[in-house]
Coordinates of C-alpha atoms in Angstrom, one line a residue:
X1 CA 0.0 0.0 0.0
X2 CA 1.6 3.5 -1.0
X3 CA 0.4 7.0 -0.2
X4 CA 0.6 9.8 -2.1
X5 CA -1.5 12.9 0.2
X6 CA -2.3 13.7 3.0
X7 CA -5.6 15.1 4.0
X8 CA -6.0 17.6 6.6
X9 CA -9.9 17.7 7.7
X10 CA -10.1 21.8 9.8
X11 CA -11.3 21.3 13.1
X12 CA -12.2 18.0 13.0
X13 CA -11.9 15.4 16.3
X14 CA -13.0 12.0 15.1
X15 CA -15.5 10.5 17.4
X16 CA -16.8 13.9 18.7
X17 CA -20.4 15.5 18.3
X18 CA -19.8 17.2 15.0
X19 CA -17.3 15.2 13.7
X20 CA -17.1 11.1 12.0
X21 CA -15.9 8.4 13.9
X22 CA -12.8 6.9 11.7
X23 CA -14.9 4.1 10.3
X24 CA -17.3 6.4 8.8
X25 CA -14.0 9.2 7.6
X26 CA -12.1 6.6 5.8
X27 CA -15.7 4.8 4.6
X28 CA -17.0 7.6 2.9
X29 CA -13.2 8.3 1.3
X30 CA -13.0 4.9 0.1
X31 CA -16.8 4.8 -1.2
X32 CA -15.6 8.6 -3.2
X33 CA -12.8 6.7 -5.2
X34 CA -9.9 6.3 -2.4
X35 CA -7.9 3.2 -3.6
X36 CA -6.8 3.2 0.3
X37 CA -7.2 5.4 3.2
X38 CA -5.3 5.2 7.0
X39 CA -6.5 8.2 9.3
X40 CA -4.0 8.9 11.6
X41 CA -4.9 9.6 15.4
X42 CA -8.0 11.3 16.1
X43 CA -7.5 15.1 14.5
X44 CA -8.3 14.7 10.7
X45 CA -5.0 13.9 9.4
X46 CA -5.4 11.1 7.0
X47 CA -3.2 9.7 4.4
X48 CA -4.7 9.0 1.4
X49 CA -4.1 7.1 -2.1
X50 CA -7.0 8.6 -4.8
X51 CA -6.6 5.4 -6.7
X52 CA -5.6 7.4 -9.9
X53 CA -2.4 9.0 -11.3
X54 CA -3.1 13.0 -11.0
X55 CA -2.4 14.0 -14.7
X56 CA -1.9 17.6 -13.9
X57 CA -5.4 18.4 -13.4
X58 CA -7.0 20.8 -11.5
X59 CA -8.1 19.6 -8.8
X60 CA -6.1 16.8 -8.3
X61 CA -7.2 13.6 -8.0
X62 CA -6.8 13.7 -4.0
X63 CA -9.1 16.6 -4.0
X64 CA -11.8 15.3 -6.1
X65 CA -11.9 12.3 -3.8
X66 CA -12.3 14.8 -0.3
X67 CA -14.7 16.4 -2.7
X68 CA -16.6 13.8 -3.2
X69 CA -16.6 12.3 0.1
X70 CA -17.8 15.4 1.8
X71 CA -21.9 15.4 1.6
X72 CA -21.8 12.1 3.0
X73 CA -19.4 13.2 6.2
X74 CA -21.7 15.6 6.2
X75 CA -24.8 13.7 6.5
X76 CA -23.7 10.9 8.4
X77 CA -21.9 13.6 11.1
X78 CA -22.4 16.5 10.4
X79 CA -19.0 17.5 9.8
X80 CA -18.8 20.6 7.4
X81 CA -15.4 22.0 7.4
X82 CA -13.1 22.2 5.1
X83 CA -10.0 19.9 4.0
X84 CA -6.8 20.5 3.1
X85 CA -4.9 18.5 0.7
X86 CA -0.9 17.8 0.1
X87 CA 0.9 15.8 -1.7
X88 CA 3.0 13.8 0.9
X89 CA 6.2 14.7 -0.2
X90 CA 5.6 18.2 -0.3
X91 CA 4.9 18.1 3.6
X92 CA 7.8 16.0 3.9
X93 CA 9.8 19.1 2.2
X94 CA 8.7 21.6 4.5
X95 CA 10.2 19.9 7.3
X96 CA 13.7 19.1 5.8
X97 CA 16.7 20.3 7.7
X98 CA 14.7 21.0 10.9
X99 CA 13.8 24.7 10.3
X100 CA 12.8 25.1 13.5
X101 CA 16.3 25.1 15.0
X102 CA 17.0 28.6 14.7
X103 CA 13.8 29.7 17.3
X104 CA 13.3 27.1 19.5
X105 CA 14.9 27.3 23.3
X106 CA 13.8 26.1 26.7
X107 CA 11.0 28.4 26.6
X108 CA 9.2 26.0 22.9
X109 CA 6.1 24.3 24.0
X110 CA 5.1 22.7 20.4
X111 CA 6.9 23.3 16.7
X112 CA 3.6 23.5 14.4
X113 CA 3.1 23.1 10.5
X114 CA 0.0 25.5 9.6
X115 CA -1.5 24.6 6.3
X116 CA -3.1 27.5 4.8
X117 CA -5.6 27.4 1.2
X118 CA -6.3 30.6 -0.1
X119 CA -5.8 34.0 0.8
X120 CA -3.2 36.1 0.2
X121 CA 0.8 35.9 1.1
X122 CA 2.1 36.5 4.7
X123 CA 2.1 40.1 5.1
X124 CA 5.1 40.1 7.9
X125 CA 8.3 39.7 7.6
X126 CA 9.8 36.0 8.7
X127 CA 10.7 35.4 11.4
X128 CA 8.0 37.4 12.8
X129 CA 7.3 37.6 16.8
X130 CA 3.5 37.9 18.3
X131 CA 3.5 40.9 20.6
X132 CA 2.8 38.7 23.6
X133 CA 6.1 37.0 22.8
X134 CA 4.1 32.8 22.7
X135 CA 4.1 32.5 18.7
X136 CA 7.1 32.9 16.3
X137 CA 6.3 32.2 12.8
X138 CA 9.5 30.9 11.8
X139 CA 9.3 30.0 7.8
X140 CA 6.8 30.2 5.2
X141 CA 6.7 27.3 2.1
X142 CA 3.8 26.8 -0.6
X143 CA 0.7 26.6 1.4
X144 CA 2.2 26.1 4.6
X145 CA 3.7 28.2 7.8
X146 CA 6.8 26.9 10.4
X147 CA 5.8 27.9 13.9
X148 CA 7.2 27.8 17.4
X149 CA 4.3 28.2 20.2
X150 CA 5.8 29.3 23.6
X151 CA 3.6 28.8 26.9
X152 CA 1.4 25.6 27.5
X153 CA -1.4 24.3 27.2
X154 CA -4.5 27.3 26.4
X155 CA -2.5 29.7 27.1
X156 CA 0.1 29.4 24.4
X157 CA 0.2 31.0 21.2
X158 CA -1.9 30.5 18.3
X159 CA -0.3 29.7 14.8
X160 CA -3.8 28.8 13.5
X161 CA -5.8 32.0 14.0
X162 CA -2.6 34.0 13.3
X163 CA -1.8 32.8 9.9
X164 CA -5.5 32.9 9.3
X165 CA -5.3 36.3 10.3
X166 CA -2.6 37.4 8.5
X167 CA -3.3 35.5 5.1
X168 CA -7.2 35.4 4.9
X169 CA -7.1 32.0 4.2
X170 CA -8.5 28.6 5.6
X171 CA -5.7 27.2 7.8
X172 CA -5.5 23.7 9.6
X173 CA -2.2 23.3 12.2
X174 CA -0.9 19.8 13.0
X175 CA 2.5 19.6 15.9
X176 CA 5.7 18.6 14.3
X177 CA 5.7 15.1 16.1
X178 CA 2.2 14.5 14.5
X179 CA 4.0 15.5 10.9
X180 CA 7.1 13.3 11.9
X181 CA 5.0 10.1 12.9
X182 CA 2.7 10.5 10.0
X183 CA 5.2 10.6 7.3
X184 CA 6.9 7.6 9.8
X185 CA 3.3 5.4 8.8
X186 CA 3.5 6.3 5.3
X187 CA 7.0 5.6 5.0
X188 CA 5.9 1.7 6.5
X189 CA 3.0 1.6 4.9

């Protein structure tokens, strides 16, 4: 079994009122064209084969399968947020040569990959410190922003509304160890 994306469903916790439990995610994937489907823990993240070769087109294959799969997630759930799509070795590219290095000290509670669709460029120069000093948005690749969150748990910074914020996009944020365990699956898969 090989993957090519990854799927990043926004706000979603699988098994919570609002959102599928995994059986019904990768179910109504498969039933939209998925050759094979593996969500991966409970937060959305999913890696995903679309069972046909892209061609170029726009959208891809991967995102006519999410497409297609959405009226049923949300009639079966009622989960209606959006998903992000990336080609799995584009997510492994944004983490290459650990570009968080540079920011994070003792005071680094999470690293965080934001995945943004839409909007418009960062409008700050990078790196670029919040004024409450818990968020430095460290690097910015295609469709995706490096951040290091400072404080703990709720009362750390917040990449997600930030680079929403800043870009006017739709943005989804997944933690560093998530990214490294997930492309760690697809690698064994």
């Amino acid at each position: 079994m090989t993957f090519t994306h990854v799927v990043l469903y926004r706000a979603m916790n699988l098994g919570h009122r609002g959102s599928p439990v995994r059986a019904e995610l990768e179910a109504a994937l498969l039933d939209a064209g998925a050759r094979s489907v593996r969500s991966f823990q409970t937060n959305g993240t999913v890696l995903l084969d679309p069972g046909e070769p892209d061609g170029g087109g726009d959208p891809s294959a991967a995102e006519r399968v999410v497409r297609a799969a959405a009226p049923r997630l949300a009639e079966r759930s009622g989960y209606a947020h959006p998903a992000l799509v990336r080609p799995l070795d584009d997510v492994a590219a944004a983490i290459d040569g650990d570009p968080f290095a540079l920011t994070r000290d003792e005071r680094t509670y999470r690293d965080t990959l934001t995945f943004v669709d839409g909007g418009e460029p960062l409008t700050v120069d990078l790196p670029w410190t919040d004024p409450r000093d818990l968020l430095d948005l460290v690097a910015a690749r295609p469709g995706v922003v490096l951040a290091v969150v400072r404080g703990g748990p709720g009362t750390g910074g917040d990449p997600n509304s930030v680079v929403e914020r800043l870009t006017g996009g739709v943005a989804t944020t997944r933690t560093l160890g998530t990214v490294r365990r997930l492309l760690a699956a697809a690698a064994r898969a």
